[in-house]
Coordinates of C-alpha atoms and ligand atoms in Angstrom, one line a residue:
M6 CA 84.1 91.5 93.6
T7 CA 85.7 90.2 96.7
T8 CA 89.2 89.8 97.8
S9 CA 88.6 88.7 101.3
M10 CA 90.1 85.5 102.5
I11 CA 91.1 83.8 105.7
V12 CA 94.6 82.5 105.9
P13 CA 95.3 79.7 108.4
V14 CA 98.7 80.1 109.9
I15 CA 100.1 77.2 111.9
D16 CA 101.8 78.3 115.1
V17 CA 104.9 76.1 115.7
Q18 CA 106.8 76.2 118.9
S19 CA 108.9 73.8 121.0
N20 CA 106.0 71.9 122.4
N21 CA 104.5 70.9 119.1
F22 CA 107.5 71.0 116.8
K23 CA 108.0 67.2 116.8
E24 CA 104.3 66.6 116.4
L25 CA 104.1 68.9 113.4
W26 CA 107.4 67.6 111.9
P27 CA 105.8 65.0 109.6
A28 CA 103.3 67.6 108.3
M29 CA 106.1 70.1 107.6
L30 CA 108.2 67.5 105.9
L31 CA 105.3 66.5 103.7
A32 CA 104.6 70.1 102.8
I33 CA 108.3 70.7 101.9
K34 CA 108.3 67.6 99.7
T35 CA 105.0 68.3 97.9
S36 CA 105.5 72.0 97.4
S37 CA 106.2 73.6 94.1
F38 CA 108.0 76.5 95.8
I39 CA 108.8 77.6 99.3
A40 CA 108.4 81.2 100.5
V41 CA 110.2 82.3 103.7
D42 CA 110.4 85.4 105.9
T43 CA 112.2 86.1 109.1
E44 CA 111.9 88.3 112.2
L45 CA 115.3 89.4 113.5
S46 CA 116.6 90.5 116.9
G47 CA 118.4 93.4 115.2
L48 CA 120.5 94.5 112.2
G49 CA 123.2 96.7 113.6
S50 CA 124.3 99.9 111.8
R51 CA 121.8 100.8 109.2
K52 CA 124.2 102.9 107.4
A53 CA 126.6 100.1 106.9
L54 CA 123.8 98.0 105.5
L55 CA 123.4 100.5 102.7
A56 CA 127.1 100.9 102.0
E57 CA 127.8 101.9 98.4
S58 CA 130.0 98.8 97.9
I59 CA 127.9 95.6 97.9
E60 CA 130.9 93.7 99.3
D61 CA 130.8 96.1 102.3
R62 CA 127.1 95.6 102.6
Y63 CA 127.6 91.9 102.7
K64 CA 130.2 92.3 105.5
A65 CA 127.8 94.5 107.5
I66 CA 124.9 91.9 107.1
C67 CA 127.3 89.1 108.0
H68 CA 128.3 91.0 111.2
A69 CA 124.7 91.4 112.1
A70 CA 123.9 87.7 111.4
R71 CA 126.8 86.6 113.6
T72 CA 125.8 88.7 116.5
R73 CA 122.0 88.8 116.2
S74 CA 119.5 86.0 115.8
I75 CA 116.3 85.0 114.0
L76 CA 113.4 85.2 116.4
S77 CA 110.8 83.7 114.2
L78 CA 110.6 82.1 110.8
G79 CA 107.6 82.1 108.4
I80 CA 107.3 79.5 105.8
A81 CA 104.6 79.3 103.1
Y82 CA 104.4 76.2 101.0
D83 CA 102.7 76.2 97.7
T84 CA 101.4 72.7 97.4
Y85 CA 98.1 71.9 95.8
L86 CA 96.8 73.5 99.0
V87 CA 98.6 76.5 100.5
Q88 CA 100.2 75.9 103.9
V89 CA 101.6 78.6 106.2
Y90 CA 103.7 78.0 109.2
N91 CA 105.0 80.5 111.8
L92 CA 107.9 79.1 113.8
T93 CA 108.8 80.8 117.1
L94 CA 112.6 80.3 117.6
L95 CA 115.1 80.8 120.4
C96 CA 118.7 81.0 119.7
A97 CA 120.6 79.0 122.3
E98 CA 123.7 81.2 122.1
E99 CA 124.2 84.7 123.3
Y100 CA 123.0 87.3 120.9
I101 CA 122.3 91.0 120.7
I102 CA 118.7 92.2 120.8
E103 CA 118.3 95.8 119.9
P104 CA 115.9 97.9 122.0
Q105 CA 114.4 99.4 118.9
S106 CA 113.7 95.9 117.6
V107 CA 112.0 94.9 120.8
Q108 CA 109.9 98.0 120.8
F109 CA 108.9 97.4 117.2
L110 CA 108.1 93.8 117.7
V111 CA 106.1 94.3 120.8
Q112 CA 104.1 97.0 119.1
H113 CA 103.4 94.5 116.4
G114 CA 102.2 91.8 118.8
F115 CA 105.4 89.7 119.1
D116 CA 105.1 87.8 122.4
F117 CA 108.6 87.7 124.0
N118 CA 107.2 85.6 126.9
K119 CA 106.1 83.0 124.5
Q120 CA 109.4 83.2 122.7
Y121 CA 111.5 82.6 125.8
A122 CA 109.2 79.9 127.2
Q123 CA 108.3 78.1 124.0
G124 CA 110.8 79.1 121.3
I125 CA 112.3 76.2 119.3
P126 CA 116.0 76.2 120.3
Y127 CA 118.8 76.3 117.8
Y128 CA 122.4 77.2 117.6
K129 CA 124.2 79.1 114.9
G130 CA 127.1 78.4 112.6
N131 CA 128.5 75.0 111.7
D132 CA 127.0 71.7 112.8
K133 CA 127.8 70.4 116.2
G134 CA 127.7 66.8 117.2
G135 CA 124.6 64.7 117.0
D136 CA 122.1 67.4 116.1
V137 CA 122.6 66.6 112.5
H138 CA 120.1 63.8 112.7
G139 CA 117.6 65.0 115.2
Q140 CA 114.3 66.8 114.6
N141 CA 115.3 70.4 114.9
I142 CA 115.2 73.6 112.9
R143 CA 118.6 73.0 111.3
T144 CA 117.6 69.6 110.0
L145 CA 114.3 71.1 108.8
F146 CA 116.5 73.6 106.8
V147 CA 118.5 70.6 105.4
E148 CA 115.2 69.0 104.3
L149 CA 114.3 72.2 102.6
L150 CA 117.5 72.1 100.6
R151 CA 117.0 68.4 99.8
A152 CA 113.6 69.2 98.3
R153 CA 115.3 71.3 95.6
R154 CA 112.4 73.7 95.4
P155 CA 112.6 77.4 94.3
L156 CA 113.0 79.6 97.3
V157 CA 111.0 82.9 97.4
V158 CA 111.8 85.9 99.5
H159 CA 110.9 89.6 99.6
N160 CA 113.8 92.0 99.6
G161 CA 115.6 88.9 100.8
L162 CA 119.4 89.5 100.9
I163 CA 119.3 89.9 104.7
D164 CA 117.0 86.9 105.1
M165 CA 119.4 84.8 103.0
V166 CA 122.4 85.8 105.0
F167 CA 120.7 85.2 108.4
L168 CA 119.3 81.8 107.3
Y169 CA 122.7 80.7 106.2
Q170 CA 124.4 81.7 109.5
C171 CA 121.6 80.6 111.8
F172 CA 120.6 77.3 110.3
Y173 CA 123.3 76.2 107.9
A174 CA 127.0 77.1 108.5
H175 CA 129.4 79.9 109.3
L176 CA 129.2 82.6 106.7
P177 CA 132.0 82.8 104.2
E178 CA 134.1 86.0 104.3
R179 CA 133.5 87.0 100.7
L180 CA 130.2 87.7 98.9
G181 CA 131.3 85.8 95.8
T182 CA 131.7 82.7 98.0
F183 CA 128.3 83.2 99.5
T184 CA 126.5 83.5 96.2
A185 CA 128.5 80.4 94.9
D186 CA 127.2 78.5 97.9
L187 CA 123.7 79.7 97.5
C188 CA 123.8 78.5 93.9
E189 CA 124.4 74.9 95.0
M190 CA 122.1 75.1 98.0
F191 CA 119.1 76.2 95.8
P192 CA 119.6 74.6 92.4
A193 CA 116.0 75.5 91.5
G194 CA 116.8 79.1 92.1
V195 CA 116.0 81.9 94.4
Y196 CA 113.4 84.6 93.6
D197 CA 113.0 88.0 95.2
T198 CA 109.5 89.3 94.9
K199 CA 110.6 92.9 95.6
Y200 CA 112.7 92.6 92.5
A201 CA 109.8 91.0 90.6
T202 CA 107.5 93.8 91.8
E203 CA 109.8 96.5 90.5
Y204 CA 110.9 95.0 87.3
E205 CA 108.3 92.4 86.3
L206 CA 105.0 93.6 87.7
R207 CA 106.1 97.3 87.6
F208 CA 103.8 98.5 90.4
S209 CA 104.0 102.0 91.7
S210 CA 105.4 100.8 95.0
S211 CA 107.1 97.5 95.9
Y212 CA 106.9 97.2 99.7
L213 CA 105.5 93.8 100.7
E214 CA 102.0 94.8 101.8
Y215 CA 101.4 97.0 98.8
A216 CA 102.7 94.4 96.3
Y217 CA 100.5 91.7 97.9
K218 CA 97.3 93.8 97.9
K219 CA 97.9 95.1 94.4
C220 CA 98.4 91.5 93.2
K221 CA 95.2 90.5 94.9
L222 CA 93.3 93.4 93.4
D223 CA 94.6 92.7 89.9
N224 CA 93.8 89.1 90.2
C225 CA 90.3 89.9 91.3
K226 CA 89.9 92.2 88.3
L227 CA 90.9 89.3 86.0
V228 CA 88.4 87.0 87.7
T229 CA 85.6 89.6 87.3
A230 CA 86.5 90.3 83.7
G231 CA 86.3 86.6 82.9
G232 CA 88.0 85.8 79.6
S233 CA 90.9 83.4 79.0
S234 CA 93.6 85.1 80.9
P235 CA 95.1 82.9 83.6
I236 CA 94.1 83.7 87.1
L237 CA 95.4 82.7 90.5
F238 CA 93.3 80.5 92.6
L239 CA 94.2 79.6 96.2
E240 CA 93.0 76.9 98.4
F241 CA 94.0 76.4 102.0
C242 CA 94.3 73.3 104.0
N243 CA 91.3 72.4 106.1
Y244 CA 92.8 71.6 109.5
S245 CA 90.9 69.3 111.7
G246 CA 91.2 67.6 115.1
H247 CA 94.0 68.4 117.4
L248 CA 95.8 70.4 114.7
C249 CA 93.1 73.0 114.9
S250 CA 94.4 74.3 118.2
Y251 CA 97.6 75.3 116.6
V252 CA 96.0 77.3 113.8
D253 CA 95.6 81.0 113.9
Y254 CA 93.1 82.2 111.3
R255 CA 94.2 85.4 109.9
P256 CA 91.4 87.2 108.1
C257 CA 92.4 89.7 105.5
F258 CA 89.4 91.7 104.5
E259 CA 88.6 93.0 101.1
E260 CA 89.2 96.5 102.3
S261 CA 89.8 98.3 105.5
S262 CA 87.2 100.7 106.7
Q263 CA 87.4 104.2 105.3
D264 CA 87.7 106.2 108.5
G265 CA 90.9 107.8 109.5
P266 CA 92.9 110.4 107.5
Q267 CA 92.2 110.4 103.8
D268 CA 95.4 112.1 102.8
V269 CA 98.0 109.6 101.9
C270 CA 101.4 109.8 103.6
L271 CA 103.8 110.2 100.7
R272 CA 106.7 108.6 102.4
F273 CA 104.7 105.6 103.4
S274 CA 103.1 105.2 100.0
A275 CA 106.5 105.2 98.3
Y276 CA 108.5 103.1 100.8
G277 CA 106.1 101.3 103.1
W278 CA 107.7 103.1 105.9
C279 CA 107.5 106.4 107.6
P280 CA 109.5 107.6 110.6
N281 CA 106.4 109.0 112.3
G282 CA 105.0 105.5 112.7
S283 CA 101.6 105.3 114.2
S284 CA 101.7 109.0 115.2
C285 CA 101.8 110.1 111.5
P286 CA 98.9 112.4 110.8
M287 CA 98.7 111.2 107.2
S288 CA 97.2 107.9 106.1
H289 CA 99.4 104.7 106.1
N290 CA 96.5 102.7 104.8
T291 CA 97.7 100.6 101.9
D292 CA 94.2 100.0 100.6
L293 CA 93.7 103.8 100.3
I294 CA 97.1 104.2 98.8
I295 CA 96.4 101.6 96.1
R296 CA 92.9 103.1 95.5
Q297 CA 94.5 106.5 94.9
D298 CA 97.2 105.0 92.6
E299 CA 94.5 103.2 90.6
K300 CA 92.5 106.4 90.3
T301 CA 95.5 108.3 89.1
K302 CA 96.3 105.7 86.5
E303 CA 92.7 105.7 85.3
N304 CA 92.7 109.5 85.1
K305 CA 96.0 109.5 83.2
R306 CA 94.6 107.0 80.8
K307 CA 91.5 109.1 80.2
R308 CA 93.5 112.2 79.7
R309 CA 95.7 110.5 77.2
K310 CA 92.7 109.2 75.3
K311 CA 91.2 112.7 75.3
R312 CA 94.4 114.2 74.1
K313 CA 94.7 111.6 71.3
Q314 CA 91.1 112.3 70.2
K315 CA 91.7 116.0 70.2
A316 CA 95.0 116.0 68.4
G317 CA 94.4 112.8 66.4
V318 CA 97.9 111.8 67.4
Q319 CA 98.9 108.3 68.1
D320 CA 101.2 108.4 71.0
K321 CA 102.7 105.4 72.5
D322 CA 102.2 104.6 76.1
C323 CA 105.1 105.7 78.1
L324 CA 107.3 103.0 79.3
S325 CA 106.4 102.8 82.9
P326 CA 103.7 105.2 83.8
N327 CA 103.1 103.4 87.1
K328 CA 106.5 104.3 88.5
K329 CA 105.6 108.0 88.5
P330 CA 102.3 108.0 90.1
C331 CA 100.4 111.2 90.6
L332 CA 99.6 112.4 94.0
E333 CA 96.0 113.4 93.5
D334 CA 93.5 113.6 90.7
G335 CA 94.4 116.1 88.2
S336 CA 97.9 116.5 89.5
S337 CA 100.5 115.2 87.2
E338 CA 103.2 115.5 89.6
P339 CA 104.9 112.3 90.5
K340 CA 105.1 111.2 94.1
E341 CA 108.8 111.4 94.1
E342 CA 108.8 115.0 93.2
E343 CA 106.3 115.7 95.8
L344 CA 108.6 114.0 98.2
A345 CA 111.5 116.1 97.1
T346 CA 109.7 119.4 97.7
G347 CA 107.8 118.2 100.8
T348 CA 108.9 117.6 104.3
C349 CA 110.5 114.3 103.5
P350 CA 114.2 113.7 104.1
I351 CA 114.1 111.0 101.4
A352 CA 114.1 113.8 99.0
E353 CA 116.9 112.7 96.8
A354 CA 115.6 109.2 96.8
E355 CA 113.9 109.2 93.4
P356 CA 113.0 105.6 93.1
V357 CA 112.5 105.8 89.4
N358 CA 112.2 102.6 87.5
D359 CA 115.8 102.1 86.6
Q360 CA 117.3 103.6 89.7
P361 CA 115.5 102.5 92.8
Q362 CA 117.2 104.5 95.4
V363 CA 117.0 104.8 99.1
E364 CA 118.2 107.7 101.1
E365 CA 121.4 107.0 102.8
E366 CA 121.5 109.9 105.2
C367 CA 118.9 108.5 107.6
P368 CA 119.9 109.2 111.2
A369 CA 121.2 106.0 112.8
D370 CA 118.4 105.9 115.3
T371 CA 115.6 105.9 112.8
R372 CA 114.4 102.4 112.5
M373 CA 114.5 102.1 108.9
S374 CA 116.9 103.6 106.6
I375 CA 116.4 100.7 104.3
D376 CA 113.2 101.1 102.3
E377 CA 110.4 99.1 103.7
G378 CA 112.8 97.7 106.2
N379 CA 113.9 94.7 104.2
G380 CA 110.5 93.2 103.8
G381 CA 109.5 92.8 107.3
N382 CA 112.2 91.2 109.4
G383 CA 110.7 92.9 112.3
V384 CA 113.6 95.2 112.6
C385 CA 112.5 97.8 110.3
E386 CA 109.2 97.3 108.6
P387 CA 106.5 99.7 109.3
Q388 CA 103.2 99.2 110.8
S389 CA 100.1 98.4 108.8
M390 CA 99.1 94.9 108.3
P391 CA 96.3 93.6 106.0
A392 CA 94.0 92.4 108.7
E393 CA 93.0 95.5 110.5
G394 CA 91.0 98.4 109.5
A395 CA 91.9 102.0 109.2
D396 CA 92.2 102.3 112.9
E397 CA 95.8 101.3 112.5
I398 CA 96.2 105.0 111.8
N399 CA 95.9 106.3 115.2
P400 CA 94.6 109.7 115.7
P401 CA 96.9 111.4 118.2
G402 CA 95.7 110.6 121.7
G403 CA 93.5 107.7 120.7
K404 CA 96.1 105.0 120.7
T405 CA 95.1 102.4 123.2
T406 CA 92.5 100.4 121.3
A407 CA 94.3 100.8 118.0
Q408 CA 97.4 99.5 119.5
A409 CA 95.6 96.6 121.0
K410 CA 94.2 95.8 117.6
K411 CA 97.6 96.2 116.0
A412 CA 99.1 93.8 118.5
E413 CA 96.5 91.2 117.6
S414 CA 97.1 91.5 114.0
G415 CA 100.8 91.4 114.3
T416 CA 101.1 87.9 115.7
H417 CA 102.5 85.4 113.3
R418 CA 103.9 88.1 111.2
A419 CA 106.7 86.1 109.7
G420 CA 104.2 83.4 108.7
F421 CA 101.8 85.9 107.1
D422 CA 104.7 87.8 105.4
A423 CA 105.9 84.5 103.9
F424 CA 102.3 83.9 102.7
M425 CA 102.1 87.4 101.1
T426 CA 105.5 86.8 99.5
G427 CA 104.4 83.5 98.1
Y428 CA 101.2 85.1 96.8
I429 CA 103.1 87.8 94.9
F430 CA 105.3 85.1 93.3
S431 CA 102.4 83.0 92.3
F432 CA 100.6 85.9 90.8
A433 CA 103.6 87.0 88.8
C434 CA 104.1 83.5 87.6
T435 CA 100.4 83.3 86.6
L436 CA 100.7 86.5 84.5
N437 CA 103.9 85.3 83.0
H438 CA 102.5 81.9 82.0
S439 CA 101.6 81.5 78.5
P440 CA 98.4 79.4 78.1
N441 CA 99.9 77.7 75.0
Q442 CA 102.8 76.4 76.9
P443 CA 102.3 73.3 79.1
S444 CA 103.6 74.1 82.5
S445 CA 106.0 71.8 84.2
E446 CA 107.5 71.8 87.6
T447 CA 111.0 72.2 86.2
E448 CA 110.3 75.1 83.9
T449 CA 111.7 78.4 85.0
R450 CA 108.7 80.5 86.1
L451 CA 110.0 84.0 86.0
P452 CA 113.2 83.7 84.0
E453 CA 113.9 87.4 84.2
C454 CA 113.9 87.2 88.0
L455 CA 115.7 84.0 88.5
N456 CA 118.5 84.2 91.1
K457 CA 118.4 88.0 91.4
L458 CA 118.2 89.5 94.9
Y459 CA 116.9 93.1 95.2
L460 CA 119.5 95.6 96.3
S461 CA 118.2 98.8 97.9
G462 CA 119.3 101.9 96.1
K463 CA 120.9 100.0 93.2
S464 CA 119.7 99.7 89.7
V465 CA 121.1 96.2 89.4
P466 CA 120.2 93.2 91.5
L467 CA 122.7 90.9 93.3
Q468 CA 123.1 87.9 91.0
I469 CA 123.3 84.5 92.7
V470 CA 125.9 83.0 90.5
K471 CA 129.0 80.8 90.9
S472 CA 131.6 82.7 89.0
T473 CA 134.8 81.1 87.7
F474 CA 136.7 83.1 90.3
S475 CA 134.7 82.1 93.4
K476 CA 135.0 78.7 95.0
S477 CA 132.5 77.4 97.4
S478 CA 133.2 77.7 101.1
K479 CA 134.7 74.7 103.0
A480 CA 131.9 74.7 105.5
H481 CA 129.4 74.6 102.7
T482 CA 131.1 71.8 100.9
H483 CA 131.2 69.7 104.0
K484 CA 127.5 70.6 104.7
M485 CA 126.5 69.5 101.2
E486 CA 127.9 66.1 101.9
V487 CA 125.5 65.9 104.9
V488 CA 122.6 67.2 102.9
W489 CA 122.9 64.7 100.1
R490 CA 124.0 61.7 102.2
K491 CA 120.6 60.5 103.3
S492 CA 118.4 61.0 100.3
Ligands
ZN9 ZN1 103.6 108.8 107.5

């Protein structure tokens, strides 16, 4: 059983953007869905981003999107061959870049020299002058809308707001107007794989790397088991000639090596994030975390079976056993309870199935008060990436090589994150697909997840709808004319 694969990520910057333009357009037009991810220069007040009122949250994200910028954009196209692009961008207007974001990005291999020298320039807000027709990132975004493909994000509310402000138009003041606009921009729907992971796949954790690796593992099990259940099969483009020089081959090995601490960091395992970062003495190794979760599930299953045999009782499986994973073999205590009694300040979090919560009392200087740092916008998300081994968990004092390794693996993060997002979506669709039903491009793939954006700490998602009370924004209406004029 192997889950190893090598993911080619095409590195796009200002000196090859025009050369790659036709290839990117073709990928957009032939894709069945498009997954995106962003790296941001900052997010502003973390507390405001988690405001109780969603309208207030929207205001806080809008403020961030107006004052900060997108540093890089990852796009994964699901065509008959998977294609992954990582675009390095440079906002041409003044913007705030937060020291903690710089630190985080540098630690993860983001190359600021390259960004300033080779970033693809763009301006934010409404269209200006002749750029509507040129080959630039804003017109690429227009092409993406024209293609009318489903858009896939992971914990994507912040991504959506930033994409709108950076590549589309000035953000509307009200959330209702924003969602009404999104409705028309993406008629094929928006899907949030964090929502899908929590409510459709029902994994123990839903941070991006966990969800991706668990999907990969489950798919592998299906392959090994044979049978008639649908499986996910990926093929990547074979790049040749000149193009090769732009491709970064991202290996993601079956499993990282087993050195390093063997005790799982509870906070990391629940949220994909831990304030101790690389100096945490506990393991942040997602492979190890998944292995332990699997073991726990298996043990639970065995115990239930034993109990049944003993008592001769037929008990029904509990609704969502995977949301309350045990910490260790033989322990029936759920992680969350462990968290509550342990050292963790996320004590009250309790991300039970119906009430995924995040702690809201995080000190402002902690990088992530949003769980898993909104799916890896570079501002918040924690460390480990699929490619490297267990040495991402640095023993105190032994940081140098591990950090160098980490830096390597962190390049093209947005691209690879977009790929992982697309993988989760494809896998969830595969599971959801009934073999008796002929699939068509227009059919809704994950009806339960259509147009629902995950909201940290809320039991209900943000619905992307156009309500009878909300009109579209003026800027959007004007923009739609531009979008549909040419095609
Ligand atoms: Zn930790």
